Amino acid sequence: MKKTAKYSAWCIGLCLLSPLSIAEQVIDADVVIVGGGLSGLAAAVTAQENGVKTIVLEKMAIIGGAGNYPEGSLGIGTRIQKKEGINITPEKVFERVMEFHHWRVNAPVIRTLLNHSGETIDWLEDIGVKFKGIKTTFPAEKSLYTWHIYQGSGSAAIKVLATTFKQKGGEIFTETPAQKLLFDEQGGIKGVAAKNSAGETIIFNAGNVVLSTGGFASNKEMLAKYVPDINTRGMEKVMYRGPEVDGRAGDGINMALSAKAALAGMGTLAGNSPYLDDEPAIYQFMGPDHMKQARAALSQPFLWVNKHGERFYNESAGSNFSDVYNALTANDGLMYSVFDEKMKQRMIDSGPLTPFNAIVVPGQKMTALDEGIAKGLKTGYAFKADSIEALAEKIKVDPAKLKETINKVNQYSDNKYDPDFSRKPEHLVRFDTRHGPYYALKGLRAFFLTLGGVKVNTHMQALDDNGDPINGLYVTGQDIGGLYDSTYDLLAEGSASSFALTSGRLAARHIADHKK
């Protein structure tokens, strides 16, 4: 077949070669996958493994999207868990997940994704993805131990998936955004119209289309339409932005709407807070040590205050970013983390009291923290003063109120009891009120994923308003809606990336089993 558009090959990092302009502008395939992230590539490899001729369309120049950034993915009953002596069942995880969401979710789909999550992790290992092992941010009595940490983050998995797909004969077209779904005279799916970087329209004929475009986190109009203003206001500075993730514009959801698909949970976000003001969240998450350690310091359980200089949250639970996001939403999306010189030195010498995900963990010395604070003093997310009153003035809170709050916390430290929010006794550290300097880090809400999208069944087929499947149309990953109620379930650690991978594989299997 004469190719009509440029197709990709690996170059440095995750960058793929641009499509080559060619004469023929029609390409035939069994399935077209719109989006080259975790779910799209998992679907692509699985389809190609099962003899289904597959093409992936990626609108960006770099594949992977937000799938480049997960630390790990949920899996149940994996070889890794068995090796580590972890015995967890889908029944147990399902019970906890449904309790968290109060059953206001698509229970059959969630159970299906959990049931197949372990085989997804094992399959990733089989094709060459490497894992460090199981990690958790929860105490032993609470953790489900499902979080499988990648060696090299999600980007390493993306590279293995894309390489495997190419080796099996699949093609990835980068800088080739899908424009619209194509329908036959009976209204059935017959392919996708796309446009390459030269502006040429390419028709991809296929009886099956998988929409895997990562949600709509980069689409301000859709956020304004579907998400209450209180949940998006003021987060632009710290939201996940970058060349890989800016493509999350709701393309898949809008294409599904053109096929009369139904939506679910469109107002739900995966809140991820707090993040340092004026610094992109990805930079704090994946950047240099001084940024990661400054972000870790922001969430330490010393003292968090709102714009009034008052506590508003149990600082011991600072690692639960979904709950922190909700608490910040109730406090105008703003907080200050306050600590003294002794507390700062404790982080440098001994590490954090609580983890920042699996990025900066207890026992890991924060030797780059001073550099992170120095940067913040210049850019505006860090503040330093010789007295509590002077620090209060710099962060624009009432000096008397901040001093009152610190004195109250010191009393709690003496009594080893927090009557306000039940902070853990070991986190009730006393402030030195006589000797400075004192520090404050400014934190804002952020979110990293939208969690609303298209209603699907257990085969990941898009459903219409009657709950009937739209033949030939599949939806995976963050384009699916109804998997979360009001917020992300952090207890099911790694669920978003796991659901993305597993939904892609299940969609591809169904296509292979019902190949047109």
PDB file of C-alpha atoms in Angstrom, residues 37-312:
ATOM      1  CA  GLY A  37      -0.931   7.584  25.281  1.00  0.00           C
ATOM      2  CA  LEU A  38      -0.965   4.619  27.647  1.00  0.00           C
ATOM      3  CA  SER A  39      -4.466   3.453  26.764  1.00  0.00           C
ATOM      4  CA  GLY A  40      -4.066   3.994  23.031  1.00  0.00           C
ATOM      5  CA  LEU A  41      -0.736   2.203  22.849  1.00  0.00           C
ATOM      6  CA  ALA A  42      -1.925  -0.661  25.065  1.00  0.00           C
ATOM      7  CA  ALA A  43      -4.862  -1.084  22.696  1.00  0.00           C
ATOM      8  CA  ALA A  44      -2.554  -0.852  19.689  1.00  0.00           C
ATOM      9  CA  VAL A  45      -0.120  -3.525  20.848  1.00  0.00           C
ATOM     10  CA  THR A  46      -2.919  -5.859  21.924  1.00  0.00           C
ATOM     11  CA  ALA A  47      -4.751  -5.452  18.621  1.00  0.00           C
ATOM     12  CA  GLN A  48      -1.603  -6.026  16.586  1.00  0.00           C
ATOM     13  CA  GLU A  49      -0.763  -9.098  18.689  1.00  0.00           C
ATOM     14  CA  ASN A  50      -4.157 -10.501  17.723  1.00  0.00           C
ATOM     15  CA  GLY A  51      -3.748  -9.981  13.994  1.00  0.00           C
ATOM     16  CA  VAL A  52      -5.739  -6.757  13.771  1.00  0.00           C
ATOM     17  CA  LYS A  53      -4.217  -4.221  11.389  1.00  0.00           C
ATOM     18  CA  THR A  54      -3.860  -1.118  13.538  1.00  0.00           C
ATOM     19  CA  ILE A  55      -2.992   2.543  13.042  1.00  0.00           C
ATOM     20  CA  VAL A  56      -2.431   5.084  15.825  1.00  0.00           C
ATOM     21  CA  LEU A  57      -3.045   8.796  15.249  1.00  0.00           C
ATOM     22  CA  GLU A  58      -1.242  11.200  17.584  1.00  0.00           C
ATOM     23  CA  LYS A  59      -1.914  14.923  17.289  1.00  0.00           C
ATOM     24  CA  MET A  60       1.285  15.980  19.071  1.00  0.00           C
ATOM     25  CA  ALA A  61       4.867  15.641  17.838  1.00  0.00           C
ATOM     26  CA  ILE A  62       5.689  13.520  20.892  1.00  0.00           C
ATOM     27  CA  ILE A  63       3.775  10.403  21.840  1.00  0.00           C
ATOM     28  CA  GLY A  64       2.660   9.378  25.313  1.00  0.00           C
ATOM     29  CA  GLY A  65       0.769  12.449  26.486  1.00  0.00           C
ATOM     30  CA  ALA A  66       0.108  12.423  30.214  1.00  0.00           C
ATOM     31  CA  GLY A  67       1.008   8.728  30.119  1.00  0.00           C
ATOM     32  CA  ASN A  68       4.655   9.780  30.276  1.00  0.00           C
ATOM     33  CA  TYR A  69       4.256  10.857  33.910  1.00  0.00           C
ATOM     34  CA  PRO A  70       2.648   8.180  36.130  1.00  0.00           C
ATOM     35  CA  GLU A  71       4.961   6.803  38.779  1.00  0.00           C
ATOM     36  CA  GLY A  72       3.188   3.476  38.701  1.00  0.00           C
ATOM     37  CA  SER A  73      -0.023   1.584  38.010  1.00  0.00           C
ATOM     38  CA  LEU A  74      -2.502  -0.469  40.005  1.00  0.00           C
ATOM     39  CA  GLY A  75      -2.432  -4.214  39.646  1.00  0.00           C
ATOM     40  CA  ILE A  76      -4.070  -7.037  41.591  1.00  0.00           C
ATOM     41  CA  GLY A  77      -2.683 -10.568  41.801  1.00  0.00           C
ATOM     42  CA  THR A  78       0.502  -9.829  39.879  1.00  0.00           C
ATOM     43  CA  ARG A  79       3.704 -11.834  39.811  1.00  0.00           C
ATOM     44  CA  ILE A  80       5.418  -8.908  41.537  1.00  0.00           C
ATOM     45  CA  GLN A  81       2.919  -8.961  44.405  1.00  0.00           C
ATOM     46  CA  LYS A  82       3.250 -12.711  44.809  1.00  0.00           C
ATOM     47  CA  LYS A  83       7.030 -12.378  44.910  1.00  0.00           C
ATOM     48  CA  GLU A  84       6.728  -9.747  47.657  1.00  0.00           C
ATOM     49  CA  GLY A  85       4.245 -11.836  49.636  1.00  0.00           C
ATOM     50  CA  ILE A  86       1.316  -9.492  49.008  1.00  0.00           C
ATOM     51  CA  ASN A  87      -2.061 -11.216  48.921  1.00  0.00           C
ATOM     52  CA  ILE A  88      -4.762  -8.839  47.709  1.00  0.00           C
ATOM     53  CA  THR A  89      -7.877  -9.756  45.750  1.00  0.00           C
ATOM     54  CA  PRO A  90     -10.093  -7.906  43.267  1.00  0.00           C
ATOM     55  CA  GLU A  91     -12.970  -8.418  45.713  1.00  0.00           C
ATOM     56  CA  LYS A  92     -11.137  -6.522  48.459  1.00  0.00           C
ATOM     57  CA  VAL A  93     -10.118  -3.630  46.228  1.00  0.00           C
ATOM     58  CA  PHE A  94     -13.560  -3.435  44.618  1.00  0.00           C
ATOM     59  CA  GLU A  95     -15.195  -3.266  48.034  1.00  0.00           C
ATOM     60  CA  ARG A  96     -12.964  -0.368  49.099  1.00  0.00           C
ATOM     61  CA  VAL A  97     -13.332   1.469  45.791  1.00  0.00           C
ATOM     62  CA  MET A  98     -17.121   1.247  45.824  1.00  0.00           C
ATOM     63  CA  GLU A  99     -17.265   2.358  49.435  1.00  0.00           C
ATOM     64  CA  PHE A 100     -15.170   5.408  48.527  1.00  0.00           C
ATOM     65  CA  HIS A 101     -17.420   6.325  45.599  1.00  0.00           C
ATOM     66  CA  HIS A 102     -20.692   5.436  47.382  1.00  0.00           C
ATOM     67  CA  TRP A 103     -21.614   3.282  44.365  1.00  0.00           C
ATOM     68  CA  ARG A 104     -22.234   6.393  42.256  1.00  0.00           C
ATOM     69  CA  VAL A 105     -20.050   4.973  39.487  1.00  0.00           C
ATOM     70  CA  ASN A 106     -20.133   2.348  36.744  1.00  0.00           C
ATOM     71  CA  ALA A 107     -19.697  -0.708  38.965  1.00  0.00           C
ATOM     72  CA  PRO A 108     -19.550  -3.409  36.246  1.00  0.00           C
ATOM     73  CA  VAL A 109     -16.832  -1.568  34.334  1.00  0.00           C
ATOM     74  CA  ILE A 110     -14.789  -0.857  37.461  1.00  0.00           C
ATOM     75  CA  ARG A 111     -14.970  -4.498  38.532  1.00  0.00           C
ATOM     76  CA  THR A 112     -13.919  -5.615  35.054  1.00  0.00           C
ATOM     77  CA  LEU A 113     -10.948  -3.245  35.038  1.00  0.00           C
ATOM     78  CA  LEU A 114      -9.867  -4.403  38.493  1.00  0.00           C
ATOM     79  CA  ASN A 115     -10.262  -8.068  37.565  1.00  0.00           C
ATOM     80  CA  HIS A 116      -7.921  -7.670  34.584  1.00  0.00           C
ATOM     81  CA  SER A 117      -5.462  -5.211  36.161  1.00  0.00           C
ATOM     82  CA  GLY A 118      -3.041  -7.887  37.334  1.00  0.00           C
ATOM     83  CA  GLU A 119      -2.711  -9.529  33.953  1.00  0.00           C
ATOM     84  CA  THR A 120      -2.053  -6.075  32.485  1.00  0.00           C
ATOM     85  CA  ILE A 121       0.951  -5.581  34.772  1.00  0.00           C
ATOM     86  CA  ASP A 122       2.231  -9.085  33.984  1.00  0.00           C
ATOM     87  CA  TRP A 123       1.757  -8.404  30.260  1.00  0.00           C
ATOM     88  CA  LEU A 124       3.733  -5.170  30.524  1.00  0.00           C
ATOM     89  CA  GLU A 125       6.557  -7.130  32.141  1.00  0.00           C
ATOM     90  CA  ASP A 126       6.380  -9.709  29.368  1.00  0.00           C
ATOM     91  CA  ILE A 127       6.893  -7.089  26.642  1.00  0.00           C
ATOM     92  CA  GLY A 128       9.801  -5.476  28.483  1.00  0.00           C
ATOM     93  CA  VAL A 129       8.464  -2.858  30.910  1.00  0.00           C
ATOM     94  CA  LYS A 130      10.445  -2.937  34.152  1.00  0.00           C
ATOM     95  CA  PHE A 131       9.125  -2.221  37.639  1.00  0.00           C
ATOM     96  CA  LYS A 132      10.894  -1.275  40.865  1.00  0.00           C
ATOM     97  CA  GLY A 133       8.316  -3.070  42.998  1.00  0.00           C
ATOM     98  CA  ILE A 134       5.318  -2.144  45.147  1.00  0.00           C
ATOM     99  CA  LYS A 135       5.126   1.235  46.900  1.00  0.00           C
ATOM    100  CA  THR A 136       2.445   2.946  48.967  1.00  0.00           C
ATOM    101  CA  THR A 137       1.860   6.337  50.557  1.00  0.00           C
ATOM    102  CA  PHE A 138      -0.435   4.840  53.198  1.00  0.00           C
ATOM    103  CA  PRO A 139       0.313   3.118  56.508  1.00  0.00           C
ATOM    104  CA  ALA A 140       0.376  -0.666  56.457  1.00  0.00           C
ATOM    105  CA  GLU A 141      -3.021  -1.055  58.084  1.00  0.00           C
ATOM    106  CA  LYS A 142      -4.688   1.034  55.376  1.00  0.00           C
ATOM    107  CA  SER A 143      -2.766   0.332  52.166  1.00  0.00           C
ATOM    108  CA  LEU A 144      -4.037  -2.032  49.490  1.00  0.00           C
ATOM    109  CA  TYR A 145      -0.481  -2.497  48.102  1.00  0.00           C
ATOM    110  CA  THR A 146      -1.558  -2.258  44.463  1.00  0.00           C
ATOM    111  CA  TRP A 147       0.833   0.451  43.230  1.00  0.00           C
ATOM    112  CA  HIS A 148       3.480  -0.997  40.879  1.00  0.00           C
ATOM    113  CA  ILE A 149       6.249   1.573  40.400  1.00  0.00           C
ATOM    114  CA  TYR A 150       7.867   1.848  36.971  1.00  0.00           C
ATOM    115  CA  GLN A 151      11.591   2.023  36.429  1.00  0.00           C
ATOM    116  CA  GLY A 152      11.838   5.340  34.626  1.00  0.00           C
ATOM    117  CA  SER A 153       8.202   6.459  35.170  1.00  0.00           C
ATOM    118  CA  GLY A 154       5.460   6.135  32.596  1.00  0.00           C
ATOM    119  CA  SER A 155       7.716   7.373  29.813  1.00  0.00           C
ATOM    120  CA  ALA A 156       9.675   4.108  29.966  1.00  0.00           C
ATOM    121  CA  ALA A 157       6.447   2.142  29.542  1.00  0.00           C
ATOM    122  CA  ILE A 158       5.414   4.391  26.648  1.00  0.00           C
ATOM    123  CA  LYS A 159       8.690   3.705  24.868  1.00  0.00           C
ATOM    124  CA  VAL A 160       8.354  -0.069  25.273  1.00  0.00           C
ATOM    125  CA  LEU A 161       4.734  -0.038  24.100  1.00  0.00           C
ATOM    126  CA  ALA A 162       5.482   2.065  21.026  1.00  0.00           C
ATOM    127  CA  THR A 163       8.558   0.039  20.111  1.00  0.00           C
ATOM    128  CA  THR A 164       6.657  -3.233  20.501  1.00  0.00           C
ATOM    129  CA  PHE A 165       3.798  -1.921  18.377  1.00  0.00           C
ATOM    130  CA  LYS A 166       6.163  -0.900  15.582  1.00  0.00           C
ATOM    131  CA  GLN A 167       7.974  -4.233  15.734  1.00  0.00           C
ATOM    132  CA  LYS A 168       4.663  -6.017  15.281  1.00  0.00           C
ATOM    133  CA  GLY A 169       3.906  -4.028  12.137  1.00  0.00           C
ATOM    134  CA  GLY A 170       1.812  -1.181  13.514  1.00  0.00           C
ATOM    135  CA  GLU A 171       2.107   2.435  12.402  1.00  0.00           C
ATOM    136  CA  ILE A 172       2.012   5.637  14.461  1.00  0.00           C
ATOM    137  CA  PHE A 173       1.210   8.887  12.663  1.00  0.00           C
ATOM    138  CA  THR A 174       2.378  11.866  14.712  1.00  0.00           C
ATOM    139  CA  GLU A 175       1.294  15.462  14.169  1.00  0.00           C
ATOM    140  CA  THR A 176      -1.810  13.985  12.572  1.00  0.00           C
ATOM    141  CA  PRO A 177      -4.843  14.979  14.650  1.00  0.00           C
ATOM    142  CA  ALA A 178      -8.138  13.246  13.982  1.00  0.00           C
ATOM    143  CA  GLN A 179     -10.704  15.754  12.752  1.00  0.00           C
ATOM    144  CA  LYS A 180     -13.931  13.758  12.792  1.00  0.00           C
ATOM    145  CA  LEU A 181     -15.472  10.321  12.744  1.00  0.00           C
ATOM    146  CA  LEU A 182     -16.719   8.965   9.431  1.00  0.00           C
ATOM    147  CA  PHE A 183     -20.055   7.168   9.154  1.00  0.00           C
ATOM    148  CA  ASP A 184     -21.611   4.921   6.540  1.00  0.00           C
ATOM    149  CA  GLU A 185     -25.129   5.386   5.160  1.00  0.00           C
ATOM    150  CA  GLN A 186     -26.602   3.415   8.046  1.00  0.00           C
ATOM    151  CA  GLY A 187     -24.792   5.579  10.593  1.00  0.00           C
ATOM    152  CA  GLY A 188     -22.162   2.969  11.413  1.00  0.00           C
ATOM    153  CA  ILE A 189     -18.515   3.771  12.046  1.00  0.00           C
ATOM    154  CA  LYS A 190     -16.378   3.563   8.931  1.00  0.00           C
ATOM    155  CA  GLY A 191     -13.228   5.455   9.897  1.00  0.00           C
ATOM    156  CA  VAL A 192     -11.621   8.766  10.746  1.00  0.00           C
ATOM    157  CA  ALA A 193     -10.690  11.884   8.825  1.00  0.00           C
ATOM    158  CA  ALA A 194      -7.379  13.372   9.982  1.00  0.00           C
ATOM    159  CA  LYS A 195      -5.046  16.149   8.935  1.00  0.00           C
ATOM    160  CA  ASN A 196      -1.256  16.010   8.830  1.00  0.00           C
ATOM    161  CA  SER A 197       1.218  18.783   9.602  1.00  0.00           C
ATOM    162  CA  ALA A 198       1.194  19.845   5.944  1.00  0.00           C
ATOM    163  CA  GLY A 199      -2.524  20.506   6.220  1.00  0.00           C
ATOM    164  CA  GLU A 200      -3.466  17.535   4.034  1.00  0.00           C
ATOM    165  CA  THR A 201      -6.623  15.600   4.854  1.00  0.00           C
ATOM    166  CA  ILE A 202      -6.153  11.852   5.156  1.00  0.00           C
ATOM    167  CA  ILE A 203      -9.000   9.352   5.227  1.00  0.00           C
ATOM    168  CA  PHE A 204      -8.407   6.315   7.425  1.00  0.00           C
ATOM    169  CA  ASN A 205     -10.931   3.620   6.581  1.00  0.00           C
ATOM    170  CA  ALA A 206     -11.649   1.287   9.486  1.00  0.00           C
ATOM    171  CA  GLY A 207     -14.693  -0.461  10.862  1.00  0.00           C
ATOM    172  CA  ASN A 208     -13.471   0.169  14.413  1.00  0.00           C
ATOM    173  CA  VAL A 209     -12.257   3.347  16.075  1.00  0.00           C
ATOM    174  CA  VAL A 210     -10.807   3.610  19.585  1.00  0.00           C
ATOM    175  CA  LEU A 211     -10.894   7.064  21.185  1.00  0.00           C
ATOM    176  CA  SER A 212      -7.978   7.454  23.621  1.00  0.00           C
ATOM    177  CA  THR A 213      -7.279  11.196  23.700  1.00  0.00           C
ATOM    178  CA  GLY A 214      -6.704  11.753  27.432  1.00  0.00           C
ATOM    179  CA  GLY A 215      -9.725  13.790  28.487  1.00  0.00           C
ATOM    180  CA  PHE A 216     -10.079  17.574  28.319  1.00  0.00           C
ATOM    181  CA  ALA A 217      -7.694  19.040  30.910  1.00  0.00           C
ATOM    182  CA  SER A 218      -6.256  21.502  28.373  1.00  0.00           C
ATOM    183  CA  ASN A 219      -9.590  22.741  27.008  1.00  0.00           C
ATOM    184  CA  LYS A 220     -10.641  25.871  28.917  1.00  0.00           C
ATOM    185  CA  GLU A 221     -14.004  26.033  27.152  1.00  0.00           C
ATOM    186  CA  MET A 222     -14.915  22.478  28.131  1.00  0.00           C
ATOM    187  CA  LEU A 223     -13.703  23.039  31.691  1.00  0.00           C
ATOM    188  CA  ALA A 224     -15.925  26.108  31.918  1.00  0.00           C
ATOM    189  CA  LYS A 225     -18.868  24.182  30.480  1.00  0.00           C
ATOM    190  CA  TYR A 226     -18.648  20.972  32.444  1.00  0.00           C
ATOM    191  CA  VAL A 227     -16.720  21.701  35.649  1.00  0.00           C
ATOM    192  CA  PRO A 228     -18.034  24.079  38.330  1.00  0.00           C
ATOM    193  CA  ASP A 229     -16.026  27.286  38.409  1.00  0.00           C
ATOM    194  CA  ILE A 230     -14.905  26.731  41.996  1.00  0.00           C
ATOM    195  CA  ASN A 231     -13.031  23.635  40.812  1.00  0.00           C
ATOM    196  CA  THR A 232     -10.996  25.301  38.062  1.00  0.00           C
ATOM    197  CA  ARG A 233     -10.584  28.931  39.053  1.00  0.00           C
ATOM    198  CA  GLY A 234      -7.045  30.135  39.623  1.00  0.00           C
ATOM    199  CA  MET A 235      -5.225  26.903  38.751  1.00  0.00           C
ATOM    200  CA  GLU A 236      -3.868  27.877  35.345  1.00  0.00           C
ATOM    201  CA  LYS A 237      -0.428  28.682  36.740  1.00  0.00           C
ATOM    202  CA  VAL A 238       0.195  25.262  38.208  1.00  0.00           C
ATOM    203  CA  MET A 239      -1.822  22.908  36.007  1.00  0.00           C
ATOM    204  CA  TYR A 240      -0.080  20.168  34.061  1.00  0.00           C
ATOM    205  CA  ARG A 241       1.244  21.850  30.937  1.00  0.00           C
ATOM    206  CA  GLY A 242       3.872  20.888  28.387  1.00  0.00           C
ATOM    207  CA  PRO A 243       4.454  19.634  24.847  1.00  0.00           C
ATOM    208  CA  GLU A 244       3.285  16.128  25.721  1.00  0.00           C
ATOM    209  CA  VAL A 245       0.081  16.977  27.585  1.00  0.00           C
ATOM    210  CA  ASP A 246      -1.279  20.115  25.929  1.00  0.00           C
ATOM    211  CA  GLY A 247      -3.121  17.918  23.442  1.00  0.00           C
ATOM    212  CA  ARG A 248      -5.736  16.860  26.007  1.00  0.00           C
ATOM    213  CA  ALA A 249      -8.431  19.019  24.446  1.00  0.00           C
ATOM    214  CA  GLY A 250     -11.431  16.709  24.601  1.00  0.00           C
ATOM    215  CA  ASP A 251     -11.105  15.548  20.993  1.00  0.00           C
ATOM    216  CA  GLY A 252     -12.207  12.004  21.730  1.00  0.00           C
ATOM    217  CA  ILE A 253     -15.175  13.046  23.846  1.00  0.00           C
ATOM    218  CA  ASN A 254     -16.385  15.497  21.222  1.00  0.00           C
ATOM    219  CA  MET A 255     -16.008  12.927  18.453  1.00  0.00           C
ATOM    220  CA  ALA A 256     -18.007  10.463  20.545  1.00  0.00           C
ATOM    221  CA  LEU A 257     -20.730  13.074  20.935  1.00  0.00           C
ATOM    222  CA  SER A 258     -20.945  13.271  17.147  1.00  0.00           C
ATOM    223  CA  ALA A 259     -21.884   9.573  17.263  1.00  0.00           C
ATOM    224  CA  LYS A 260     -24.581  10.336  19.854  1.00  0.00           C
ATOM    225  CA  ALA A 261     -22.644   8.835  22.751  1.00  0.00           C
ATOM    226  CA  ALA A 262     -23.724   9.521  26.326  1.00  0.00           C
ATOM    227  CA  LEU A 263     -21.500  11.210  28.908  1.00  0.00           C
ATOM    228  CA  ALA A 264     -20.908  10.603  32.622  1.00  0.00           C
ATOM    229  CA  GLY A 265     -19.119  12.363  35.476  1.00  0.00           C
ATOM    230  CA  MET A 266     -18.012  15.363  33.434  1.00  0.00           C
ATOM    231  CA  GLY A 267     -17.517  17.575  36.487  1.00  0.00           C
ATOM    232  CA  THR A 268     -15.016  15.244  38.162  1.00  0.00           C
ATOM    233  CA  LEU A 269     -11.317  16.114  38.336  1.00  0.00           C
ATOM    234  CA  ALA A 270      -8.284  14.301  39.692  1.00  0.00           C
ATOM    235  CA  GLY A 271      -7.184  16.975  42.107  1.00  0.00           C
ATOM    236  CA  ASN A 272      -3.479  16.944  42.914  1.00  0.00           C
ATOM    237  CA  SER A 273      -2.508  19.446  45.556  1.00  0.00           C
ATOM    238  CA  PRO A 274      -0.822  21.496  46.788  1.00  0.00           C
ATOM    239  CA  TYR A 275       1.679  22.830  44.281  1.00  0.00           C
ATOM    240  CA  LEU A 276       4.067  25.747  44.534  1.00  0.00           C
ATOM    241  CA  ASP A 277       2.697  28.964  43.093  1.00  0.00           C
ATOM    242  CA  ASP A 278       3.822  29.967  39.590  1.00  0.00           C
ATOM    243  CA  GLU A 279       5.643  26.700  38.879  1.00  0.00           C
ATOM    244  CA  PRO A 280       4.152  24.134  36.449  1.00  0.00           C
ATOM    245  CA  ALA A 281       3.139  21.029  38.346  1.00  0.00           C
ATOM    246  CA  ILE A 282       5.025  18.722  35.989  1.00  0.00           C
ATOM    247  CA  TYR A 283       8.240  20.637  36.750  1.00  0.00           C
ATOM    248  CA  GLN A 284       7.720  20.029  40.472  1.00  0.00           C
ATOM    249  CA  PHE A 285       6.787  16.412  39.820  1.00  0.00           C
ATOM    250  CA  MET A 286       9.466  15.434  37.297  1.00  0.00           C
ATOM    251  CA  GLY A 287      11.989  18.288  37.393  1.00  0.00           C
ATOM    252  CA  PRO A 288      15.280  18.867  39.235  1.00  0.00           C
ATOM    253  CA  ASP A 289      15.772  17.841  42.856  1.00  0.00           C
ATOM    254  CA  HIS A 290      15.476  21.360  44.238  1.00  0.00           C
ATOM    255  CA  MET A 291      11.971  21.680  42.784  1.00  0.00           C
ATOM    256  CA  LYS A 292      10.834  18.232  43.919  1.00  0.00           C
ATOM    257  CA  GLN A 293      12.178  18.854  47.416  1.00  0.00           C
ATOM    258  CA  ALA A 294      10.611  22.307  47.661  1.00  0.00           C
ATOM    259  CA  ARG A 295       7.295  20.719  46.693  1.00  0.00           C
ATOM    260  CA  ALA A 296       7.843  18.008  49.316  1.00  0.00           C
ATOM    261  CA  ALA A 297       8.500  20.707  51.933  1.00  0.00           C
ATOM    262  CA  LEU A 298       5.230  22.390  50.994  1.00  0.00           C
ATOM    263  CA  SER A 299       3.239  19.362  52.157  1.00  0.00           C
ATOM    264  CA  GLN A 300       5.138  18.621  55.384  1.00  0.00           C
ATOM    265  CA  PRO A 301       3.057  18.417  58.591  1.00  0.00           C
ATOM    266  CA  PHE A 302       4.421  21.472  60.385  1.00  0.00           C
ATOM    267  CA  LEU A 303       1.742  24.144  59.955  1.00  0.00           C
ATOM    268  CA  TRP A 304      -0.662  24.903  57.135  1.00  0.00           C
ATOM    269  CA  VAL A 305      -2.660  28.125  57.202  1.00  0.00           C
ATOM    270  CA  ASN A 306      -5.180  29.753  54.889  1.00  0.00           C
ATOM    271  CA  LYS A 307      -5.301  33.415  53.862  1.00  0.00           C
ATOM    272  CA  HIS A 308      -6.579  34.293  57.348  1.00  0.00           C
ATOM    273  CA  GLY A 309      -3.597  32.716  59.100  1.00  0.00           C
ATOM    274  CA  GLU A 310      -5.742  29.876  60.459  1.00  0.00           C
ATOM    275  CA  ARG A 311      -5.359  26.110  60.215  1.00  0.00           C
ATOM    276  CA  PHE A 312      -7.854  24.397  57.919  1.00  0.00           C
TER     277      PHE A 312
END
